[in-house]
Coordinates of C-alpha atoms in Angstrom, one line a residue:
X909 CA 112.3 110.7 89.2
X910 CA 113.5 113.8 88.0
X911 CA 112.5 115.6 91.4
X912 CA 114.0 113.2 93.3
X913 CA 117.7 113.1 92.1
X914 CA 117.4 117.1 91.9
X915 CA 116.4 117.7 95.4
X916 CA 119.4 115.0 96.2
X917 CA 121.8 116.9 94.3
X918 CA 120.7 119.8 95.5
X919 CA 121.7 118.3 98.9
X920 CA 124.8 117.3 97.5
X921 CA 126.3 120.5 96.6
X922 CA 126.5 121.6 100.5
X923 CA 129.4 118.6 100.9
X924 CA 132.7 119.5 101.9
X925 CA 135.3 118.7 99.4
X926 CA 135.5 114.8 99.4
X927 CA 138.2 113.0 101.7
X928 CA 140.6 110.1 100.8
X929 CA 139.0 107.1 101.5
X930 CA 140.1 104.3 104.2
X931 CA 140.2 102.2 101.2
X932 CA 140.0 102.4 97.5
X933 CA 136.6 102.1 96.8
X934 CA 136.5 101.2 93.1
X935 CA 134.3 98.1 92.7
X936 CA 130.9 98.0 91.6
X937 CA 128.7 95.8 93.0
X938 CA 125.8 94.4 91.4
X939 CA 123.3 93.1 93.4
X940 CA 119.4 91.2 93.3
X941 CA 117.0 91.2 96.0
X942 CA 113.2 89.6 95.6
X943 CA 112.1 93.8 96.2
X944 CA 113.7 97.4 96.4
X945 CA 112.7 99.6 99.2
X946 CA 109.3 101.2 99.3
X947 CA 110.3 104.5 100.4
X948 CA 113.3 106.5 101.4
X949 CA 112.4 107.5 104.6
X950 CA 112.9 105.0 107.4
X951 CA 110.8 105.8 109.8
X952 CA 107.9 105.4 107.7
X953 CA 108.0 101.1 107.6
X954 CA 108.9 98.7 110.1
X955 CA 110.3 96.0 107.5
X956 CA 113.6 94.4 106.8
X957 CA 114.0 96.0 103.9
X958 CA 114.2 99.5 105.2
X959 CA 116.2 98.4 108.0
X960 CA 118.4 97.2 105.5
X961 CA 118.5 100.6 104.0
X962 CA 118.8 101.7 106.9
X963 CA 122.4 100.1 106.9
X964 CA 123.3 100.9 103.5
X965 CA 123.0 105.0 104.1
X966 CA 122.5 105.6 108.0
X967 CA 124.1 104.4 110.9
X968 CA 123.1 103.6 114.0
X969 CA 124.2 104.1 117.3
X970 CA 125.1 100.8 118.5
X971 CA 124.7 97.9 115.7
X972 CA 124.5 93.7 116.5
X973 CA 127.4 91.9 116.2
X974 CA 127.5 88.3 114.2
X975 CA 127.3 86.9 118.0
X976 CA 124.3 89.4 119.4
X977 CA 126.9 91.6 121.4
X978 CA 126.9 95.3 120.4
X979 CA 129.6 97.2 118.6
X980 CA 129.9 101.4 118.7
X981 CA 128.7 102.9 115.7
X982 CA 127.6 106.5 115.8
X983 CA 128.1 106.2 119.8
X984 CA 131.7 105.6 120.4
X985 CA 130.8 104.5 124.6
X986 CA 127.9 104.6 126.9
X987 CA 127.2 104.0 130.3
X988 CA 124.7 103.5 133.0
X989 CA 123.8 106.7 135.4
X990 CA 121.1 104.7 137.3
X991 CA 118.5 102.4 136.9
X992 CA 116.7 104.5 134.2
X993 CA 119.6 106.3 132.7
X994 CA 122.1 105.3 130.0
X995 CA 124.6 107.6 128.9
X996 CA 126.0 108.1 125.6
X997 CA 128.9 109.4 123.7
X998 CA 128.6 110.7 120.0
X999 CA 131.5 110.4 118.2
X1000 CA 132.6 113.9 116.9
X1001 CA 133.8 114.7 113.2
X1002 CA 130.9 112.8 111.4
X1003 CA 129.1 114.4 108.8
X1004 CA 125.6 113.5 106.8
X1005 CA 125.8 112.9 103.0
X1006 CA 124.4 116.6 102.8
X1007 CA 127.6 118.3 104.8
X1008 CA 125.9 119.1 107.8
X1009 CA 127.9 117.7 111.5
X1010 CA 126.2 115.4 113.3
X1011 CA 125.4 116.6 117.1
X1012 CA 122.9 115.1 119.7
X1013 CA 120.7 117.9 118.2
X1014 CA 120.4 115.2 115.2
X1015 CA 119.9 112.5 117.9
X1016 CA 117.1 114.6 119.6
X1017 CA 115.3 115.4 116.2
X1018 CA 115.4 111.5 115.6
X1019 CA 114.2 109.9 119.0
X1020 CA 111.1 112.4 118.5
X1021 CA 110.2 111.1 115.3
X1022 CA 110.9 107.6 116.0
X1023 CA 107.8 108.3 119.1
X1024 CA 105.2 110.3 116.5
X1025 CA 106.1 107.1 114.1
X1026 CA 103.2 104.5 113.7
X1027 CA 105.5 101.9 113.2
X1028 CA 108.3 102.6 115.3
X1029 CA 106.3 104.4 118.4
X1030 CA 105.6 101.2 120.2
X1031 CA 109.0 99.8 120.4
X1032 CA 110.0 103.5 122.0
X1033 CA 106.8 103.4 124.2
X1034 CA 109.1 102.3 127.6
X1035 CA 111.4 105.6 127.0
X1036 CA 110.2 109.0 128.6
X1037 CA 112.9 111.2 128.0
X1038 CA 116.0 112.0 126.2
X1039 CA 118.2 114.8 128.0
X1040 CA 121.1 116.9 125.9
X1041 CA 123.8 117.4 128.0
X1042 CA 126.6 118.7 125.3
X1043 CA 126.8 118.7 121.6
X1044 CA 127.9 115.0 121.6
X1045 CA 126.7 113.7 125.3
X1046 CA 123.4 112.5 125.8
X1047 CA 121.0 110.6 128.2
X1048 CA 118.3 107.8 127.1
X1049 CA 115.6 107.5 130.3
X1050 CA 113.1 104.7 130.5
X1051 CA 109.7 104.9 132.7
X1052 CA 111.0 102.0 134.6
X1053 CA 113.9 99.6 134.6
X1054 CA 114.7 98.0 131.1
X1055 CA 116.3 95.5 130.3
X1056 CA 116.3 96.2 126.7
X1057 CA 117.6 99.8 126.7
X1058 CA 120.7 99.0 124.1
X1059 CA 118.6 96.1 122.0
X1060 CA 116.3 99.2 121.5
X1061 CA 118.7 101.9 120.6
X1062 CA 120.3 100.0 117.3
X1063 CA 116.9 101.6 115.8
X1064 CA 118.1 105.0 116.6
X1065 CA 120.0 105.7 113.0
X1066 CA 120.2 109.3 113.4
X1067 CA 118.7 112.0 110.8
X1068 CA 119.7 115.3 109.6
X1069 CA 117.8 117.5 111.6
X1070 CA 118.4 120.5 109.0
X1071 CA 117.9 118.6 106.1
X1072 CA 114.5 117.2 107.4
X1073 CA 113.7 120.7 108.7
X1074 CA 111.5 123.3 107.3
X1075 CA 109.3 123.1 104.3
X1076 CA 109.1 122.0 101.0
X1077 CA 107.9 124.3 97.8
X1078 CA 104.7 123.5 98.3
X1079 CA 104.4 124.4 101.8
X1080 CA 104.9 120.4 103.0
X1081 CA 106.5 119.8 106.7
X1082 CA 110.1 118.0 105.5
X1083 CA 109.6 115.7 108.5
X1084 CA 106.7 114.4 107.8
X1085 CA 106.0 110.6 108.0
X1086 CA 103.6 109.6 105.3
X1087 CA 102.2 106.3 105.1
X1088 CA 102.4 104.8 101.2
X1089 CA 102.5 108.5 100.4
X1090 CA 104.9 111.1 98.6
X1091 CA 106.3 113.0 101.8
X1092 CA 109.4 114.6 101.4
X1093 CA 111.5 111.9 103.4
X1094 CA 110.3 109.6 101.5
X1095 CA 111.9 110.6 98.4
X1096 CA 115.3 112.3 99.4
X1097 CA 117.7 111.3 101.5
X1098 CA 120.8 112.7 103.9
X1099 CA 122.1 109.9 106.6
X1100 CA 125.8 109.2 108.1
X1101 CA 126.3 106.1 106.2
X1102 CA 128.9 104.4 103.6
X1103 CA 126.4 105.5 100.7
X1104 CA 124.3 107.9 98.8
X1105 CA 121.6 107.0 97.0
X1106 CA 121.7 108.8 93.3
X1107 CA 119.4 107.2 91.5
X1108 CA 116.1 105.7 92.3
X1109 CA 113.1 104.2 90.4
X1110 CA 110.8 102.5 92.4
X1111 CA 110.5 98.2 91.3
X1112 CA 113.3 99.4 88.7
X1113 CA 116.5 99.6 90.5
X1114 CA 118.1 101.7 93.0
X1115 CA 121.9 103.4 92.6
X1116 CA 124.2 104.1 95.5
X1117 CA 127.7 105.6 95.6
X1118 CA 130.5 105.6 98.4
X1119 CA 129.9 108.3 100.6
X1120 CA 133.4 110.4 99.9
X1121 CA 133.1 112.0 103.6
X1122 CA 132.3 108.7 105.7
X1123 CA 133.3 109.1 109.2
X1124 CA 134.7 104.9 109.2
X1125 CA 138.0 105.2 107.6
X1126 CA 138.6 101.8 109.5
X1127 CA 136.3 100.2 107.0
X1128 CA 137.6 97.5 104.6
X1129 CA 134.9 98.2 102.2
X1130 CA 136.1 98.8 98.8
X1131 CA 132.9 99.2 96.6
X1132 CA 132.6 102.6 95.6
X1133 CA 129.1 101.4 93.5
X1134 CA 126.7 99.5 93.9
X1135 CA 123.1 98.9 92.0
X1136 CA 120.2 97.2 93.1
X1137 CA 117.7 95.3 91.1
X1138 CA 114.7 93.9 92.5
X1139 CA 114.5 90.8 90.6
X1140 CA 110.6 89.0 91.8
X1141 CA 111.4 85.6 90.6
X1142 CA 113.2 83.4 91.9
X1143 CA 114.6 81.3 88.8
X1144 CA 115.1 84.6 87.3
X1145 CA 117.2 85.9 90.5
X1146 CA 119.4 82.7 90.7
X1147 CA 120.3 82.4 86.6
X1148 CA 121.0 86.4 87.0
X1149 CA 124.0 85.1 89.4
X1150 CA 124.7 82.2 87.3
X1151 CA 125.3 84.1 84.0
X1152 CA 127.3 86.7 85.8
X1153 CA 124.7 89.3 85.4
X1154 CA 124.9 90.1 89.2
X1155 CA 127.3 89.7 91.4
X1156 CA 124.8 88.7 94.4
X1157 CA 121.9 88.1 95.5
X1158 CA 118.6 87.3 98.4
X1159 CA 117.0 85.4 99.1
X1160 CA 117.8 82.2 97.2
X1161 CA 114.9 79.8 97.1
X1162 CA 115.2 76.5 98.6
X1163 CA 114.8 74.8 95.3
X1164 CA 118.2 76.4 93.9
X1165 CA 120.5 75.6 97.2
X1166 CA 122.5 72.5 95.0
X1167 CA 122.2 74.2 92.1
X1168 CA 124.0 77.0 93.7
X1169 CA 126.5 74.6 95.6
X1170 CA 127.1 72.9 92.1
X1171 CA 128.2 76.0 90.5
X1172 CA 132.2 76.4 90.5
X1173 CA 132.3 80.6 90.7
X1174 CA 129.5 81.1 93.5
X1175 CA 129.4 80.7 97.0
X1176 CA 126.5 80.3 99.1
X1177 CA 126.1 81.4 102.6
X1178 CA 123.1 79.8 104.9
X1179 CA 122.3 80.7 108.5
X1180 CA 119.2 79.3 110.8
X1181 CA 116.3 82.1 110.6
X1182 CA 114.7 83.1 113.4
X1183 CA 111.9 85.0 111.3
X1184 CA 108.7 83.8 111.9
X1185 CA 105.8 83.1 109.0
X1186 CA 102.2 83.3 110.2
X1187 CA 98.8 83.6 109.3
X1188 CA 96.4 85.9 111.1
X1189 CA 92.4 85.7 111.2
X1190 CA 90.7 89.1 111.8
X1191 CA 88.0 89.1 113.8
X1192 CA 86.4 92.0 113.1
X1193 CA 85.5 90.9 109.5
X1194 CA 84.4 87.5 110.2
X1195 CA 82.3 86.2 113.3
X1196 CA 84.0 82.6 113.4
X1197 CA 86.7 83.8 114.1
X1198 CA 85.6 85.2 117.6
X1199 CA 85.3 81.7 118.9
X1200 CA 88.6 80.1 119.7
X1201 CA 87.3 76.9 119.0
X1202 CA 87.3 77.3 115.1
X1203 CA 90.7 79.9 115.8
X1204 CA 92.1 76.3 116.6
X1205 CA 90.4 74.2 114.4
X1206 CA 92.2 76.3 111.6
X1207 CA 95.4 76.1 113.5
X1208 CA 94.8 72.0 113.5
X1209 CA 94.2 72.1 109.6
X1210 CA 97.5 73.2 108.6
X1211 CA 100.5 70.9 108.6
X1212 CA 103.5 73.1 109.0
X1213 CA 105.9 70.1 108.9
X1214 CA 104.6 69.6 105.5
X1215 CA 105.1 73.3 104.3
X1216 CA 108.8 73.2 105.3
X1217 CA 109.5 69.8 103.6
X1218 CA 107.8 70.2 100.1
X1219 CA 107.2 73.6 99.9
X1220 CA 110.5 74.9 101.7
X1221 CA 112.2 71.6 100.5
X1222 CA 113.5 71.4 104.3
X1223 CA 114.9 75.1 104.8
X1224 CA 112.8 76.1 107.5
X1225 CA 112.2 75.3 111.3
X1226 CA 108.1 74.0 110.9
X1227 CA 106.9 76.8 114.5
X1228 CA 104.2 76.3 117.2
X1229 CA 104.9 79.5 118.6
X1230 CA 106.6 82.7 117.5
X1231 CA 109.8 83.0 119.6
X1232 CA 112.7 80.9 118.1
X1233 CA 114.9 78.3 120.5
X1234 CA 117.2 80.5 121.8
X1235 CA 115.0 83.2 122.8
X1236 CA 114.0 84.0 126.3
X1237 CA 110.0 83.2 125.6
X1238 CA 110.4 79.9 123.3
X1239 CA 108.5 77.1 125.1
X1240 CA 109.7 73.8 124.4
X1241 CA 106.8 72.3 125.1
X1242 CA 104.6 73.6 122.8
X1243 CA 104.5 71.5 118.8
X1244 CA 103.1 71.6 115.3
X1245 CA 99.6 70.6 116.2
X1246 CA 98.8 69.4 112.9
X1247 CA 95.4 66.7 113.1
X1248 CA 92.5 67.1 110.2
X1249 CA 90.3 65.4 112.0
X1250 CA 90.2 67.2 115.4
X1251 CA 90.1 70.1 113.1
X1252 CA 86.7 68.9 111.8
X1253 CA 85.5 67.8 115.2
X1254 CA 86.4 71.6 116.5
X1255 CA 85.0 73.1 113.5
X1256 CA 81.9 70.9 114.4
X1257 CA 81.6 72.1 118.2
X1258 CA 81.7 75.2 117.4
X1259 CA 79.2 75.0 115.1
X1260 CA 80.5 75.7 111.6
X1261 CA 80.6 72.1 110.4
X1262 CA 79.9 73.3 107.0
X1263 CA 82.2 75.6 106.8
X1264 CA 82.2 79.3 105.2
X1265 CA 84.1 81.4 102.9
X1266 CA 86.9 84.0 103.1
X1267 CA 89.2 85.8 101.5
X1268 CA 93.5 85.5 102.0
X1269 CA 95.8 87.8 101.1
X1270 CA 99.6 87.1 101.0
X1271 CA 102.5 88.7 98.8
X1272 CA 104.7 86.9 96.5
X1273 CA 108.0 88.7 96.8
X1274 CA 108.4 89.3 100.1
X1275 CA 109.3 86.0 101.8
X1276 CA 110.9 82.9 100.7
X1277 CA 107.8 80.9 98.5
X1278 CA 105.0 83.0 100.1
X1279 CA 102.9 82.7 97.4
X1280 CA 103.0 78.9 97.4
X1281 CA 102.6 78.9 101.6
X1282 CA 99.6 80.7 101.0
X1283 CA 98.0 78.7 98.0
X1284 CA 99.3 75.0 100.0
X1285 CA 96.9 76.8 103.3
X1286 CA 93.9 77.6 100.9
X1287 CA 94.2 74.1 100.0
X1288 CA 94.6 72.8 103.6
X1289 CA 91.4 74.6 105.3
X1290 CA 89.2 73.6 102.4
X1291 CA 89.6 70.2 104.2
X1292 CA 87.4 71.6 106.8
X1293 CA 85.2 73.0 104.5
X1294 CA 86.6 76.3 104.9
X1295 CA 86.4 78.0 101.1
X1296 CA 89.6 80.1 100.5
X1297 CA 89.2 83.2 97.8
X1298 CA 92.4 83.7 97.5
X1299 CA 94.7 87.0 96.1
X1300 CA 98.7 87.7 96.1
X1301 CA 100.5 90.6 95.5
X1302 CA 103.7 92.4 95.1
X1303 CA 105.5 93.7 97.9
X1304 CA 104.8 97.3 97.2
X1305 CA 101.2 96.7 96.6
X1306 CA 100.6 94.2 99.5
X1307 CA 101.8 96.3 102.4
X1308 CA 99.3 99.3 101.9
X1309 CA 96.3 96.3 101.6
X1310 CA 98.2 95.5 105.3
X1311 CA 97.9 98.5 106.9
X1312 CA 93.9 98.6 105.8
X1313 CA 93.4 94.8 107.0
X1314 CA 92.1 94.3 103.6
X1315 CA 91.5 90.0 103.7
X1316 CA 89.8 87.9 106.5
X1317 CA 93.7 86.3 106.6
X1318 CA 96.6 88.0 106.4
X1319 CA 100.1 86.7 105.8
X1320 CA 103.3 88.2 107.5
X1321 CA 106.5 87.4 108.7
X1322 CA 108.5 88.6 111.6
X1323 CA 111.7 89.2 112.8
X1324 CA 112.2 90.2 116.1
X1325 CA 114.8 93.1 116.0
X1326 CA 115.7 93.4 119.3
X1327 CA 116.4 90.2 119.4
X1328 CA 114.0 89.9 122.2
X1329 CA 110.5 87.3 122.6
X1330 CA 108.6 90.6 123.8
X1331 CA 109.1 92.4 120.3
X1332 CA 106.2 89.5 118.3
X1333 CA 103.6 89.9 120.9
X1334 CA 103.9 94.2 121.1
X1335 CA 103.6 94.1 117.3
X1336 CA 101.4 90.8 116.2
X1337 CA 99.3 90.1 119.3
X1338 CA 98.5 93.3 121.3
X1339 CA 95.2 95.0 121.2
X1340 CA 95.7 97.7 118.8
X1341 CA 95.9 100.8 119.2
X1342 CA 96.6 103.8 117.6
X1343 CA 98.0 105.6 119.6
X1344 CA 100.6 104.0 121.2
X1345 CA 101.7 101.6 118.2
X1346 CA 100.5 98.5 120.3
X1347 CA 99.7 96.2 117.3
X1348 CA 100.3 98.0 115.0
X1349 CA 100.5 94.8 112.6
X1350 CA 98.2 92.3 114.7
X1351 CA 96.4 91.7 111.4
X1352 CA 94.1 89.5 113.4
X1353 CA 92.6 92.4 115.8
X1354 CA 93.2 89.7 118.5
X1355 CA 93.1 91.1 121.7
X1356 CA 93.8 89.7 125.5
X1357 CA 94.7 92.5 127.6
X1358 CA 95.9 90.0 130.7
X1359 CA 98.5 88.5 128.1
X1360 CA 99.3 92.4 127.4
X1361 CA 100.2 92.8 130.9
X1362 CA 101.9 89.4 131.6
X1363 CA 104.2 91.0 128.5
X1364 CA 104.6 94.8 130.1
X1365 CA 105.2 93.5 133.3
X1366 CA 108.0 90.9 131.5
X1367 CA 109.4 94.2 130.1
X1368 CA 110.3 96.1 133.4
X1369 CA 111.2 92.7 135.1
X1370 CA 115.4 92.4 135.3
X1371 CA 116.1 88.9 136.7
X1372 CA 116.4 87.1 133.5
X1373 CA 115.0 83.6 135.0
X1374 CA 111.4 85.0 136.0
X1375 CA 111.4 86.8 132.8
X1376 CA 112.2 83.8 130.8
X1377 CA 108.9 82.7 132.5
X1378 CA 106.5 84.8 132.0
X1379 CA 107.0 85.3 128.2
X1380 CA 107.2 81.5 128.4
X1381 CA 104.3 81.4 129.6
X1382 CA 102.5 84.1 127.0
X1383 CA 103.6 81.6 124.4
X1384 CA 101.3 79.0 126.1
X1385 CA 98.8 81.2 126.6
X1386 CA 98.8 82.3 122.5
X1387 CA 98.8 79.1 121.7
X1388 CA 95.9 78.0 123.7
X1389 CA 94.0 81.1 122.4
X1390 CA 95.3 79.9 118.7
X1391 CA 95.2 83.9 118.5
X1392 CA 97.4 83.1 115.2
X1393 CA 98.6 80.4 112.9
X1394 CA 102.4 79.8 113.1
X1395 CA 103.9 78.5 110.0
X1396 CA 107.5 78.0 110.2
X1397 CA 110.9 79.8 111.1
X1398 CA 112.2 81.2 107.5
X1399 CA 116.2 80.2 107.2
X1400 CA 118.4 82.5 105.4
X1401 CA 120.1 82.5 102.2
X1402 CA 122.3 84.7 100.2
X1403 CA 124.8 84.0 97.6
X1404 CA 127.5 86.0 95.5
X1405 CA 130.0 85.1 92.8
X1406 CA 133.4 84.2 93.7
X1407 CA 135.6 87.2 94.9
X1408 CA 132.6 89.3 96.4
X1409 CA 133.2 88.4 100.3
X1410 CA 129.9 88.4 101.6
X1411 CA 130.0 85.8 104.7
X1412 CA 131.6 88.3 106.7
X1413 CA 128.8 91.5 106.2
X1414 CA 126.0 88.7 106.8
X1415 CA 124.1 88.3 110.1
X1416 CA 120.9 86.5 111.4
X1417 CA 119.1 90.0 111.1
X1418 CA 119.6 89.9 107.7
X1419 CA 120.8 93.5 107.7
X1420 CA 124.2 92.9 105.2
X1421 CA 126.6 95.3 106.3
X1422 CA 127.3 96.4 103.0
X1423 CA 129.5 99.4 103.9
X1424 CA 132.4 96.5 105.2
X1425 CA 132.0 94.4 101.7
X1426 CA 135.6 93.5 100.1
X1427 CA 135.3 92.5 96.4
X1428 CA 138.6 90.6 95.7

């Protein structure tokens, strides 16, 4: 802990003399989410919460609006050169937290880290070059035609080249990305955004403070503090706003919505998720789950209509497929396929009437009630004689068990950040590999390289119509596959006391713009 704030301090002291804000930023906000970020650098994990970091102390180049348009951010403009080409404007003047003048030297550094990243390299896989022209002009270039050029670049939150540059003390590369490790990014800190972070300890709670030298002096964000506890617990979340220990929280469980509503000094804010919750089966660690017919026979055993009434008391969208209504690949004719008996009959053909045993792994603070999804599926597939050795686990803890595909089932959920069908099946359903990042959290190991292709060629494809198509038609083809069990689209939550504005910061992403919040 004591390393960490000194090598930020350290940082610190390079700052110009602080600037008078756009406005005054004297309110504190205290704020609970179910879990704090895992690590400071965010490049190292592909998750919500570090995107939502992200937010809080870097900027982007181009950020969503509430209505999926794009708004400037670090890029004042851009424009198309051909085909291939997009061209880009850096706005000039802005600084990092650690002094240092952000250039497209910064931008460079950044796009070259987000291709070496596991997590990130697969989204930047259709981009072959960046060119420099000037200290603030630049040039994204794609392979081949792609349509999701500016979807893409609102990961680009650009680093401080120098202060990720060199080495540490003990002879460690600074830009290093170090899965669940101690790498210097992952402890300190220098973006372009509304806050510093000035104290951190990890499951304890996590300090931020209004960047004096932030380049958006249009901002109406007045919180000059804010401090982030990750409260597990659900009851324990919600009575935290209701006793005026916080001043707001996320998620709030389904149970707690009227209690919420009830409550004369809060306000709640709901939106219609998009975030899809599913189960995969790995293949390489059992042999059932090779042959589709038992892949479906678990898909038939669980009744996702009956996880989003009881479990989600109705706060969820019960999903057949991964892609939401509204995007390009959601296939209306595809439904919760939920039959116990053509389970068993499936689970007979292929052989297994008697079933087997695995084991599950899910957390149980990372999505809305995961740890009850997970026990009410145990429950389900020992209907089919399917024996279910179940084991749940903190968010920090769960994600390193992840990576190693630790359990014969794996629970995750997903939200598309581009906004885009495409961005589920790159991560959860292609082949793996190394590599290139293709599936790089296709828990499951499932792998159909035609579908692979149907989704590549989707990618380079610019009529929007045929597109539509074929990812429409990879949702089929997933689904006949059952090459993963779709649980339900997670709707979103957040409330706040009276006074703390939060409705306008909040977005479908569930990236809060927290550097906009007005406290009354």
């Amino acid at each position: 802990m004591k390393k960490i704030l000194a090598a930020f301090v350290g940082s610190m002291a390079l700052a110009s003399a602080p600037l008078a804000l756009a406005a005054d930023a004297t309110k504190e906000l205290k704020m609970a989410y179910d879990a704090d970020p895992v690590t400071l650098d965010i490049h190292e994990q592909l998750s919500g919460g570090i995107l939502q970091l992200s937010h809080m102390t870097f900027d982007p180049l181009l950020r969503w609006t509430k209505d999926l348009g794009f708004e400037p951010r670090l890029a004042e403009s851009w424009e198309r050169v051909d085909d291939k080409t997009m061209r880009f404007k850096l706005r000039e003047g802005v600084k990092f937290h650690s002094g240092n003048e952000l250039t497209t030297a910064d931008v460079k550094f950044t796009f070259e880290r987000l291709k070496e990243s596991q997590d990130f390299k697969a989204i930047f896989k259709p981009f072959s070059a960046i060119n420099v022209i000037d200290d603030y002009t630049f040039e994204l270039v794609t392979s081949e035609p792609y349509p999701l050029l500016l979807n893409t670049a609102t990961y680009i939150f650009p680093l401080d080249s120098e202060f990720y540059s060199g080495q540490t003390e003990d002879g460690k590369d600074k830009d290093a990305i170090l899965k669940h490790g101690n790498s210097f990014a992952s402890e300190n800190l220098s973006g372009t955004g509304p806050y510093t972070v000035t104290e951190r300890k990890q499951g304890v709670r996590v300090e931020f403070e209004r960047f004096d030298d932030y380049w958006d002096t249009e901002s109406p964000g007045n919180v000059g503090k804010i401090v982030l506890t990750p409260i597990k617990e659900n009851a324990t979340r919600v009575s935290a706003l209701l006793s005026g220990g916080v001043d707001f929280i996320a998620p709030v469980p389904p149970n707690d919505l009227d209690r919420i509503k009830r409550d004369r000094n809060s306000e709640l804010v709901t939106m219609s998720g998009t975030r899809i919750i599913l189960f995969h089966m790995n293949q390489e660690r059992v042999e059932a789950f090779k042959n589709p017919k038992v892949r479906q026979a678990i898909a038939y055993a669980i009744n996702q209509e009956g996880i989003a009434a009881k479990i989600m008391k109705g706060f969820a969208t019960p999903a057949a497929q991964m892609s939401p209504a509204g995007y390009q690949g959601h296939n209306e004719n595809l439904k919760p396929r939920f039959d116990v008996e053509k389970a068993k009959q499936l689970m007979k053909e292929a052989g297994y009437e008697d079933g087997f045993t695995i084991t599950m792994m899910a957390p149980n603070n990372r999505y809305v009630n995961d740890d009850k999804i997970a026990q009410a599926a145990a429950a389900m597939l020992a209907r089919i004689n399917i024996k279910v050795d179940l084991k749940t686990l903190p968010k920090a803890q769960y994600w390193p068990e992840y990576d190693n595909r630790a359990a014969d089932m794996m629970l995750i959920g997903w939200h598309a950040d581009t906004e885009d069908s495409a961005n589920f099946y790159e991560f959860l359903t292609f082949c793996p590999d190394a590599d290139s990042g293709d599936g790089q959290y296709n828990a499951g190991n499932y792998c159909n390289p035609e579908i692979d292709a149907l989704v590549e060629k989707a990618n380079v494809e610019t009529d929007l119509d045929k597109r539509a198509a074929m990812l429409q038609e990879v949702e089929q083809r997933l689904y006949d596959d059952a090459a993963f069990v779709p649980l339900h689209w997670q709707d979103l939550a957040w409330a706040s006391r009276k006074g703390v504005n939060i409705e306008p910061v909040l977005n479908v992403m569930n990236f809060p713009y927290l550097g906009d919040l007005v406290i009354e």
